mmCIF file of C-alpha atoms in Angstrom:
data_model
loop_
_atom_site.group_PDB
_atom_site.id
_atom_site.type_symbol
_atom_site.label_atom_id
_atom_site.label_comp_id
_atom_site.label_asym_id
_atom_site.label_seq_id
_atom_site.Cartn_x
_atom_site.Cartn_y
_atom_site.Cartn_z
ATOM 1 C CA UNK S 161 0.000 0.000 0.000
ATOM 2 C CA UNK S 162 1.368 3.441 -1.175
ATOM 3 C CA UNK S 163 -1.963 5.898 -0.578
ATOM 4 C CA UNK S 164 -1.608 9.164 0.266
ATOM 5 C CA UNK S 165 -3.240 11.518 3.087
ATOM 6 C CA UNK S 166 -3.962 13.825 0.134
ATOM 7 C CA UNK S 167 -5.881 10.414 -1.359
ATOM 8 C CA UNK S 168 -7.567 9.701 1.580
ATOM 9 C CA UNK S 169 -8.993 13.412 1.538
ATOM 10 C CA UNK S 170 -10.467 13.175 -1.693
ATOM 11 C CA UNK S 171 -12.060 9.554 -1.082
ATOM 12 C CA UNK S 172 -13.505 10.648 2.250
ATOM 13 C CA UNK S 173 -14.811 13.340 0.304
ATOM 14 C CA UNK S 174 -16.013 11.755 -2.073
ATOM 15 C CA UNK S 175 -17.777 9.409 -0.314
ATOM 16 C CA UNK S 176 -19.460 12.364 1.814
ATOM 17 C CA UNK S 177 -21.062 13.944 -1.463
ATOM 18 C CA UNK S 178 -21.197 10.806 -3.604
ATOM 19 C CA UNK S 179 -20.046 12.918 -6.554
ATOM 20 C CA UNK S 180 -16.855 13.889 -7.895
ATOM 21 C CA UNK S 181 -18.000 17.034 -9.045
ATOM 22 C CA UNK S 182 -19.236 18.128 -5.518
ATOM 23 C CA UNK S 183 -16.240 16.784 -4.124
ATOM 24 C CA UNK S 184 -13.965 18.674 -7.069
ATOM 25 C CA UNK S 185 -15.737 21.790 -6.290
ATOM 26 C CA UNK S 186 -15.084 21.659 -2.151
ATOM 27 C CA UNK S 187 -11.947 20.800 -2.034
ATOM 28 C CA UNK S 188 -11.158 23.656 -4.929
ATOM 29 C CA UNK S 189 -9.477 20.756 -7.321
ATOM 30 C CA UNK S 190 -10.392 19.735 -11.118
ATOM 31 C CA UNK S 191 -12.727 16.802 -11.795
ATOM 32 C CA UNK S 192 -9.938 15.340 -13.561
ATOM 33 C CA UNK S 193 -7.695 15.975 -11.073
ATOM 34 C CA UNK S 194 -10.007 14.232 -8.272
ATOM 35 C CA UNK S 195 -10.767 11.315 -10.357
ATOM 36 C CA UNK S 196 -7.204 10.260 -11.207
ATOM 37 C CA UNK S 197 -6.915 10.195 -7.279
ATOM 38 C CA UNK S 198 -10.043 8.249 -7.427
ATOM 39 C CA UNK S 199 -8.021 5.602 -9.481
ATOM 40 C CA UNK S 200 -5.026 5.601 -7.910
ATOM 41 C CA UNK S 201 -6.329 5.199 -5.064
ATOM 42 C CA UNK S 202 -8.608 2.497 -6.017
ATOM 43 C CA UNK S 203 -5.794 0.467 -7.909
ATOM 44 C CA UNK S 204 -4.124 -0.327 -4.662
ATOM 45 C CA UNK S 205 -6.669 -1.944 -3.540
ATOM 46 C CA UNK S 206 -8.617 -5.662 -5.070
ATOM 47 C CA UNK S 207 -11.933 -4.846 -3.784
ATOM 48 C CA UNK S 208 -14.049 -2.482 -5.365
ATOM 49 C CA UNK S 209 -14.370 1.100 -3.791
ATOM 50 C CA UNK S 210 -17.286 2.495 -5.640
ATOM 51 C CA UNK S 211 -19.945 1.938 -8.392
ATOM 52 C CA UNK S 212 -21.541 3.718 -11.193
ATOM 53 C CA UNK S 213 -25.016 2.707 -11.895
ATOM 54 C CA UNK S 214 -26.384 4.906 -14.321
ATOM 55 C CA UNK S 215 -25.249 8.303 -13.976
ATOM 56 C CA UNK S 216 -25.012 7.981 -10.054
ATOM 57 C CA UNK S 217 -21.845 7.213 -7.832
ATOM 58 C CA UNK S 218 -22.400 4.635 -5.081
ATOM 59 C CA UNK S 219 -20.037 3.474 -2.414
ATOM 60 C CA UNK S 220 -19.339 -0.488 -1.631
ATOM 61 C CA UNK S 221 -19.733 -2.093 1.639
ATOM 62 C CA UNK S 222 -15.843 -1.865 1.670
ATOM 63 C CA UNK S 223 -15.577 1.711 0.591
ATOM 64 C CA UNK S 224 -17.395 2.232 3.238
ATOM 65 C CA UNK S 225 -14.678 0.651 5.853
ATOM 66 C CA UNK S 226 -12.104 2.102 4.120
ATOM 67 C CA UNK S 227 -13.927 5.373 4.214
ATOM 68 C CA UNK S 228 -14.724 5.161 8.181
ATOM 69 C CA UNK S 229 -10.392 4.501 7.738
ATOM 70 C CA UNK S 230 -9.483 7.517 6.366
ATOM 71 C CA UNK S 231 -11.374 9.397 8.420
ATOM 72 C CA UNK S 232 -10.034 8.128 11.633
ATOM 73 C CA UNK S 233 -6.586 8.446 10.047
ATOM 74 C CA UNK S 234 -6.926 12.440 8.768
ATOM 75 C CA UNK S 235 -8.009 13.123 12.259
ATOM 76 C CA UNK S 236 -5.446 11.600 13.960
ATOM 77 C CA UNK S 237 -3.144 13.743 11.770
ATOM 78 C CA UNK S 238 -5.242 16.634 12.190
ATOM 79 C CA UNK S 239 -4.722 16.224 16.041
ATOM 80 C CA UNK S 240 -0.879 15.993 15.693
ATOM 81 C CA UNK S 241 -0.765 19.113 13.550
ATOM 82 C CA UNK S 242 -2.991 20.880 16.603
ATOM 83 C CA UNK S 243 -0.624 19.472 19.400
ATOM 84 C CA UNK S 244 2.339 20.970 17.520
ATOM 85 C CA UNK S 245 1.206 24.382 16.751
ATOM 86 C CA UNK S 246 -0.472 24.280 20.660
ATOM 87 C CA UNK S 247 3.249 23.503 21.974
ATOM 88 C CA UNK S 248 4.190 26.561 19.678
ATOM 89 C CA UNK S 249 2.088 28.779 21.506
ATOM 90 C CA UNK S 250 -0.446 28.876 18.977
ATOM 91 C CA UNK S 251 -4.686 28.393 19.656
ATOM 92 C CA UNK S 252 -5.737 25.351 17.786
ATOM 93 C CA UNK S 253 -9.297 23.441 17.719
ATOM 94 C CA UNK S 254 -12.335 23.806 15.901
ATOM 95 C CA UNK S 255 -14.895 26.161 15.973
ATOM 96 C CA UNK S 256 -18.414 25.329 15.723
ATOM 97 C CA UNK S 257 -21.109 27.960 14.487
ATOM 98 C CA UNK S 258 -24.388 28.125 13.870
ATOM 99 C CA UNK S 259 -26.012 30.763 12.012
ATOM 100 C CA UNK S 260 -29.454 31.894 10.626
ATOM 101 C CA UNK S 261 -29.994 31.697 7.061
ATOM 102 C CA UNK S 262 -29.498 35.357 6.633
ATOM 103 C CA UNK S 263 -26.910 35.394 9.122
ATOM 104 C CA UNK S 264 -24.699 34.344 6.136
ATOM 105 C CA UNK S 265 -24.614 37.861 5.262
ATOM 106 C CA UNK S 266 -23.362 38.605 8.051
ATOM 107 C CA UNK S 267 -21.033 35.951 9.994
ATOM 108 C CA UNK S 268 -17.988 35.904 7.631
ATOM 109 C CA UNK S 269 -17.230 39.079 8.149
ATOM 110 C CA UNK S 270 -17.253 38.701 12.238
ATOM 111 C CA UNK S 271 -14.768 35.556 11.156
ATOM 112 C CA UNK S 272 -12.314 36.188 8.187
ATOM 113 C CA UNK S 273 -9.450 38.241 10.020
ATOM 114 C CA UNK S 274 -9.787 35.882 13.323
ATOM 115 C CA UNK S 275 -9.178 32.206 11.079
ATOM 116 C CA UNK S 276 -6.312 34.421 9.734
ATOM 117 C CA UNK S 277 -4.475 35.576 12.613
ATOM 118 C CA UNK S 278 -5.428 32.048 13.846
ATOM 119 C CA UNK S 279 -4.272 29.212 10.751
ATOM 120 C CA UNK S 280 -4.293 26.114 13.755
ATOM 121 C CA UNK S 281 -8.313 26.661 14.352
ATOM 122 C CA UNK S 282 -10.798 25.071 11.353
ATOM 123 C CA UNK S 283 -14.025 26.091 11.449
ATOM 124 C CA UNK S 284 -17.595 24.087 10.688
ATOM 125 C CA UNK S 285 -20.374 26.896 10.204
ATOM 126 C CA UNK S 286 -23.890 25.170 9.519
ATOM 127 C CA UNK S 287 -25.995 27.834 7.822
ATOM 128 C CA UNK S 288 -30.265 26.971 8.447
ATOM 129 C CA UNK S 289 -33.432 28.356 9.811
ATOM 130 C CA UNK S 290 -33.863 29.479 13.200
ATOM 131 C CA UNK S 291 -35.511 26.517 14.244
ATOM 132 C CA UNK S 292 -32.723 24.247 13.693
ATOM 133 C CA UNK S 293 -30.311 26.977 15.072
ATOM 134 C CA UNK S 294 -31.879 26.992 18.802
ATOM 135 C CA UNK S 295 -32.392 22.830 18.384
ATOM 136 C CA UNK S 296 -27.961 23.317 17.705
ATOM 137 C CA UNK S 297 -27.643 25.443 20.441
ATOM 138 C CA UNK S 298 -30.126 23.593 23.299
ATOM 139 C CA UNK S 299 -28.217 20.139 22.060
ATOM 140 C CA UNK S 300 -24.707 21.775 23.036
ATOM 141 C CA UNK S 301 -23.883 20.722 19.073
ATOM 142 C CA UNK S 302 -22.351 24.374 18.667
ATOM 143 C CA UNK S 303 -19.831 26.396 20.811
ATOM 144 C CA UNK S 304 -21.890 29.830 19.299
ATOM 145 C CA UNK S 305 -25.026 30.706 17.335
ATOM 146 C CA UNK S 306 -25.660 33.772 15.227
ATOM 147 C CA UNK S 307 -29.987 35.101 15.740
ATOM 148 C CA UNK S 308 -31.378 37.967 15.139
ATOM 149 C CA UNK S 309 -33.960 37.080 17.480
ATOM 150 C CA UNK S 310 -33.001 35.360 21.305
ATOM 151 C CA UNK S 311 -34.779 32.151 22.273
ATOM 152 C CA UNK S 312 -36.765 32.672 25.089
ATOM 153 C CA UNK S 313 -36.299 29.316 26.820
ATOM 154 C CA UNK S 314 -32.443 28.918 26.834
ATOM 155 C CA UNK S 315 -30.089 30.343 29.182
ATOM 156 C CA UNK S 316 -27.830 31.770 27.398
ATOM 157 C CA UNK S 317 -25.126 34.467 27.044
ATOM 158 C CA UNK S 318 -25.139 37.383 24.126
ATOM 159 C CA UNK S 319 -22.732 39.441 22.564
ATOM 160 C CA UNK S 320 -25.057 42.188 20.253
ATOM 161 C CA UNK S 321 -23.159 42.720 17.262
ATOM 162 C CA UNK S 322 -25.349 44.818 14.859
ATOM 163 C CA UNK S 323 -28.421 46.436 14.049
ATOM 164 C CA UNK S 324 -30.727 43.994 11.426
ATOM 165 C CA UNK S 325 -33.237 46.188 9.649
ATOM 166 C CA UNK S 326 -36.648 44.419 7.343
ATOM 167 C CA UNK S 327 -37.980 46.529 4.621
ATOM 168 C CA UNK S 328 -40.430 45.793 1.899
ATOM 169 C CA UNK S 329 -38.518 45.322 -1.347
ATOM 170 C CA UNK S 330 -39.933 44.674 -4.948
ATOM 171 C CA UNK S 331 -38.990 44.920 -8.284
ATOM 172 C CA UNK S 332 -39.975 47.498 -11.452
ATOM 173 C CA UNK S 333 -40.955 44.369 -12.999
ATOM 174 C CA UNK S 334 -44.224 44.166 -10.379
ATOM 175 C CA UNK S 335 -45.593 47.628 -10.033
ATOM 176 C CA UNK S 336 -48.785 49.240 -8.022
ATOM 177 C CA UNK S 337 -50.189 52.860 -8.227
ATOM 178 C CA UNK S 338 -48.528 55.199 -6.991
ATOM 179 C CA UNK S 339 -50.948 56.997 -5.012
ATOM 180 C CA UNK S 340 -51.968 53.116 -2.812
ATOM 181 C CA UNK S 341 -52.080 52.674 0.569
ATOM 182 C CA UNK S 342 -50.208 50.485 2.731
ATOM 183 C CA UNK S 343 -53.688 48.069 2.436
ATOM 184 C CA UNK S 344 -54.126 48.058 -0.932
ATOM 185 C CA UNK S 345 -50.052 47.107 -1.454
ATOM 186 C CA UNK S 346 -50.970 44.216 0.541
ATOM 187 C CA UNK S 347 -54.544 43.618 -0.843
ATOM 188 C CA UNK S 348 -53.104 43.766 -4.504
ATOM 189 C CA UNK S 349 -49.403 42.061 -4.635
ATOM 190 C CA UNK S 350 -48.676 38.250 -4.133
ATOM 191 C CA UNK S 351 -46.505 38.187 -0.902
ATOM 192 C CA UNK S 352 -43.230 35.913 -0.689
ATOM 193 C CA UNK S 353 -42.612 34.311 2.514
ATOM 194 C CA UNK S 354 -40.067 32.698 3.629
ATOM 195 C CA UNK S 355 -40.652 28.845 5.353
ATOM 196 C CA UNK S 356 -42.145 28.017 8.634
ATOM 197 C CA UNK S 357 -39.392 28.294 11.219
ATOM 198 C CA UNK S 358 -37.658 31.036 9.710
ATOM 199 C CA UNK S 359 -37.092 34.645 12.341
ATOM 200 C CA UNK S 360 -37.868 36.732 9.082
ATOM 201 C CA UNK S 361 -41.058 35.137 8.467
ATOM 202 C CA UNK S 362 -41.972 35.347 11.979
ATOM 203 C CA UNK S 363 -41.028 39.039 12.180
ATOM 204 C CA UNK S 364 -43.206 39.547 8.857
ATOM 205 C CA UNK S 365 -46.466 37.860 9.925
ATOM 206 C CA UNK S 366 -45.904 39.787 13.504
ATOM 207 C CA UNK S 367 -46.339 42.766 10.993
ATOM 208 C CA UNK S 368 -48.850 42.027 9.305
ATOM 209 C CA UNK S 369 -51.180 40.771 12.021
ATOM 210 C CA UNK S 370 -50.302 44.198 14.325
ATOM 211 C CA UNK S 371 -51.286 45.882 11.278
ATOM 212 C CA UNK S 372 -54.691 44.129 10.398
ATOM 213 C CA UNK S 373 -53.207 43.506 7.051
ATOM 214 C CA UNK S 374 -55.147 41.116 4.668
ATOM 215 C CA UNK S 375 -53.023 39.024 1.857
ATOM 216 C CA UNK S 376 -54.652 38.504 -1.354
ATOM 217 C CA UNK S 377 -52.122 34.881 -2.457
ATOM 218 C CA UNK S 378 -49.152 34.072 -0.205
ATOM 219 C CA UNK S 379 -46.185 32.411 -1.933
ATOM 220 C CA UNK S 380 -43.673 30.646 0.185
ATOM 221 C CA UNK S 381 -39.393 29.470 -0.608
ATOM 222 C CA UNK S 382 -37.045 27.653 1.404
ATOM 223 C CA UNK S 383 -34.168 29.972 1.547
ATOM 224 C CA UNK S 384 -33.957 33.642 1.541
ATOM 225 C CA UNK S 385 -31.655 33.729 -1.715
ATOM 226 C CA UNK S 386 -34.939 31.904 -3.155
ATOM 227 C CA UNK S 387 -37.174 34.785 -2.119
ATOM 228 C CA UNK S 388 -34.622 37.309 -3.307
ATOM 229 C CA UNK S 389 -34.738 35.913 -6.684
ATOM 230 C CA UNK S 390 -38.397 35.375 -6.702
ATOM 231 C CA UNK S 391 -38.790 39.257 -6.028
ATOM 232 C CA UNK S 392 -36.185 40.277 -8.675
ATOM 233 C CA UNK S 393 -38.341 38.231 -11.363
ATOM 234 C CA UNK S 394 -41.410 40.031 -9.997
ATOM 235 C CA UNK S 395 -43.150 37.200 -8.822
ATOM 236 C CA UNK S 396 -43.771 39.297 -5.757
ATOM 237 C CA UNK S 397 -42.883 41.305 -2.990
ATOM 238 C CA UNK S 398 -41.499 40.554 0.454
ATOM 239 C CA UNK S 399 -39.997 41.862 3.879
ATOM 240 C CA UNK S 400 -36.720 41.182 3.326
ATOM 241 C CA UNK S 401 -33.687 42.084 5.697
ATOM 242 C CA UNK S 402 -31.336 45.266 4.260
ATOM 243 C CA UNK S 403 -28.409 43.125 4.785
ATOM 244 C CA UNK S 404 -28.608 40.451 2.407
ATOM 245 C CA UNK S 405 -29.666 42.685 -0.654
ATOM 246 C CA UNK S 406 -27.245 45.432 -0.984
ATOM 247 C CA UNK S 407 -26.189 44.480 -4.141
ATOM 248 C CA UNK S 408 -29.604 44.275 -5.553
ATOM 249 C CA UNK S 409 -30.207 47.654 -4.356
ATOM 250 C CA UNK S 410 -26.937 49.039 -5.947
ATOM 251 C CA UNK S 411 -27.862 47.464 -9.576
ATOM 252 C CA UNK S 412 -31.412 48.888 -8.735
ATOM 253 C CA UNK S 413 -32.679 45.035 -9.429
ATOM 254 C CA UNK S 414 -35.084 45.584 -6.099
ATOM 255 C CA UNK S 415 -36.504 49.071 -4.558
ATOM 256 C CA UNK S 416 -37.516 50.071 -1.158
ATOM 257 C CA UNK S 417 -40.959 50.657 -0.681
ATOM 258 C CA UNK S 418 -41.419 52.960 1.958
ATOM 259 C CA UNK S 419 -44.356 52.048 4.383
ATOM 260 C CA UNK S 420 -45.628 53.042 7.428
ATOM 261 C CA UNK S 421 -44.314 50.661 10.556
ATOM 262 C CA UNK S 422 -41.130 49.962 8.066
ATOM 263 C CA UNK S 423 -38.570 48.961 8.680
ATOM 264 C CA UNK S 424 -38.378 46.365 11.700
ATOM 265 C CA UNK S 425 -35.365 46.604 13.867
ATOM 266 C CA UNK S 426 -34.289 43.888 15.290
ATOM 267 C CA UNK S 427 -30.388 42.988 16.634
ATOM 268 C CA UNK S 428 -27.898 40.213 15.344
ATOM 269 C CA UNK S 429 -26.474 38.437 18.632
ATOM 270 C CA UNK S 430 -23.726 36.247 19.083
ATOM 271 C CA UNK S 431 -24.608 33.300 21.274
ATOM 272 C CA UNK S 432 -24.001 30.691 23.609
ATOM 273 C CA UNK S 433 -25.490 28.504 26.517
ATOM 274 C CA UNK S 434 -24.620 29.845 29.679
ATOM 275 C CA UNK S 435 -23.396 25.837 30.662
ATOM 276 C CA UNK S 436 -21.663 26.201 27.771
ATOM 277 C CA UNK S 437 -17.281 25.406 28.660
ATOM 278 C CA UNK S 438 -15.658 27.420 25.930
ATOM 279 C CA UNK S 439 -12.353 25.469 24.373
ATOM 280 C CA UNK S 440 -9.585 27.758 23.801
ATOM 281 C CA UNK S 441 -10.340 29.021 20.113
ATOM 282 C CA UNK S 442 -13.892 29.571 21.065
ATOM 283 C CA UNK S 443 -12.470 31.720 24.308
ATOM 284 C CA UNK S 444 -10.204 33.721 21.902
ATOM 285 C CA UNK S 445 -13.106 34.053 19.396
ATOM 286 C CA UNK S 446 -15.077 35.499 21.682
ATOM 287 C CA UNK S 447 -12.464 37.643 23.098
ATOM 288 C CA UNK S 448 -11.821 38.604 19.251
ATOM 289 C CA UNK S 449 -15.044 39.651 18.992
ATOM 290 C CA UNK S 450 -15.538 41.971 21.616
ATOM 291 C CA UNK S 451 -12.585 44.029 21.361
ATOM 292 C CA UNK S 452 -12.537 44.040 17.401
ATOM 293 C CA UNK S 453 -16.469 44.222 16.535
ATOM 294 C CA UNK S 454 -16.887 48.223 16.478
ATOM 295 C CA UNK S 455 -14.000 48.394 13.830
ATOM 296 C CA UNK S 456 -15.375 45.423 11.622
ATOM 297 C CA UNK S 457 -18.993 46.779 11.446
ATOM 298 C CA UNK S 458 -17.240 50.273 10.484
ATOM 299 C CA UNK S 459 -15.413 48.586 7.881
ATOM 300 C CA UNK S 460 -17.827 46.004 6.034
ATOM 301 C CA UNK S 461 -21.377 47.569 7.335
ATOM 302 C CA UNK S 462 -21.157 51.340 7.379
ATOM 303 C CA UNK S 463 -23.483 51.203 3.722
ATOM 304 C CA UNK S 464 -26.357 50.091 5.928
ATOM 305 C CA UNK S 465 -26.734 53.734 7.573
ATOM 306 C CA UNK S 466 -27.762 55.194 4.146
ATOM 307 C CA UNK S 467 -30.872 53.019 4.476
ATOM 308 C CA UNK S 468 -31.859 53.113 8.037
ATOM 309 C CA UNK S 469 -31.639 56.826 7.996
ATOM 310 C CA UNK S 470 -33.147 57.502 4.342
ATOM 311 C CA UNK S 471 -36.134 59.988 4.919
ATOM 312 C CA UNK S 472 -38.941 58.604 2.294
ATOM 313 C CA UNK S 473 -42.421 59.290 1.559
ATOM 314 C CA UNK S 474 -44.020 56.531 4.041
ATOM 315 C CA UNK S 475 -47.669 55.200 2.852
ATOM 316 C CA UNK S 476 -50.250 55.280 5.460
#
C-alpha cells in the first residue's frame, strides 16, 4: 500500500457527497484531477471502492470501511498538527457555528481576520433556519449561534453585534399605483414568505397581524436567496432584511418601498449557553469579537446607515 493523506482526503470526500463534481468543487481541485486520485487510489486496492449505476456514484460495503479509515486516520493527523502548533504557543481546535440563514450575510465578516491571525483553528459553520439553530444550540452541538432574534427558553449568554433592519422590497418588474395605501399594497401584490421556522417570516407575519393587514395569495421558498430571486423576477414582494440585498439595491434590481411601521429593527447576537465550557479558540473568538467588533462593522457595514436613515415618503 502506497496511498496518500492527500488520497484519503479526496475519497472521504467523495464518499461524503457521492459525486466527484461536488467533491472537485469543495476541495477547490479539477474533476480530472479528483478522479485520477479516485483511481489511484482504487488500484491499490482488489476490492471495489465504488460503483456507477447509471449516472449515479455509489459506495461499496468496503468503501465504506475504508472510508470510516481515512477518516479516523486524517483526524489523527489533524490532532498531531494541533498538538504541535499548541506547543508553539499557537490556539488550535475547531470552531463550531451556527447561524441563521441570513446570518450568512453577516457571519464571515465577524470571522475572516480571526481564522487568519489564527491558521491552527478550522471552522464548521452550519448555515439553516432558526428553528434548527436553537435545536444546535439547546443540544450543546455548537460552541456559538448567530440570531437575530433570542430564544426565550435557553439560558444563554449574548454578545449584540449589529443592528438587522426588514424593509419591503420589490422589483420594477411588479408595479402598483402610486398613489396606494399600505392596504391596498398588501390587498393587490402576491406576498413571498419565507418557510415556517424562519425569524424573518416570523417578524413579517408579527407585521402584518399588528397591522390588520389582509393578503390577497401568499407564496412561500425555502431559503432567503430563493425569495430574493423570486422578487427580482417580480413574482412578488417581500420583507426582506437590508443586509442580504445590498447588491440588488446598488444594480437597482429591487426598490424600497417605503411604508408606514417599516422597517423592523431587530439585533444580530452572538450566542451561547450559559453551561456552555468554551475550548480555547472559542475563548479567543469570543475575546476577538468583543474588542474588534466596532472596527469590523465600520469597515464592512457602514453602507447600511444610508438606508436606516433615508427619509422617504411613508404610505399610510
Amino acid at each position: 500500500m502506497n496511498y496518500t493523506l492527500h488520497q484519503l482526503q479526496i475519497f472521504l470526500k467523495i464518499t461524503q457527497l457521492k459525486s466527484i463534481t461536488k467533491a472537485s468543487e469543495e476541495l477547490h481541485l479539477t474533476q480530472p484531477a479528483v478522479s485520477i486520485q479516485l483511481k489511484k487510489f482504487q488500484d491499490q486496492f482488489p476490492i471495489p471502492l465504488t460503483e456507477v449505476t447509471g449516472r449515479k456514484l455509489y459506495i461499496t460495503d468496503f468503501g465504506k470501511e475504508i472510508a470510516k479509515a481515512a477518516e479516523r486516520i486524517i483526524n489523527e493527523v489533524y490532532a498531531i498538527n494541533y498538538k504541535t502548533m499548541a506547543f508553539q504557543g499557537e490556539i488550535t481546535g475547531l470552531l463550531k457555528i451556527a447561524v441563521v440563514s441570513t446570518g450568512k450575510y453577516v457571519m464571515p465578516y465577524f470571522l475572516a481576520e480571526f481564522m487568519k491571525r489564527n491558521e491552527g483553528v478550522e471552522l464548521a459553520m452550519e448555515v439553516t433556519n432558526k428553528a434548527r439553530v436553537v435545536r444546535s444550540l439547546e443540544l450543546n452541538e455548537v460552541d456559538f449561534a448567530l440570531v437575530s432574534v433570542l430564544p426565550k427558553k435557553l439560558k444563554i449568554n449574548t454578545v449584540p453585534l449589529m443592528p438587522n433592519s426588514l424593509f419591503l422590497v420589490g422589483s420594477e418588474k411588479l408595479e402598483f399605483a402610486k398613489n396606494a395605501t399600505r392596504k391596498k399594497i398588501f390587498e393587490n401584490l402576491p406576498l413571498i414568505y419565507r418557510e415556517q421556522g424562519s425569524a424573518t417570516r416570523n417578524a413579517m407575519e408579527r407585521f402584518i397581524t399588528k397591522n390588520k393587514l389582509s393578503i390577497r395569495k401568499k407564496i412561500e421558498l425555502m431559503s432567503n436567496e430563493a425569495v430574493k430571486q423570486a422578487v427580482v423576477s417580480g413574482l412578488g414582494f417581500s420583507i426582506m432584511p437590508l443586509i442580504g440585498i445590498k447588491n440588488e439595491l446598488k444594480n437597482e434590481d429591487l426598490h424600497i418601498t417605503p411604508i408606514k411601521g417599516l422597517p423592523i429593527h431587530t439585533t444580530w447576537n452572538l450566542v451561547w449557553l450559559k453551561s456552555k465550557k468554551l475550548s480555547p479558540a472559542a475563548a479567543a473568538y469570543l475575546e476577538f469579537v468583543k474588542t474588534n467588533k466596532k472596527d469590523l462593522i465600520t469597515k464592512s457595514f457602514d453602507w447600511v446607515k444610508h438606508y436606516d436613515k433615508e427619509r422617504m415618503l411613508v404610505k399610510k
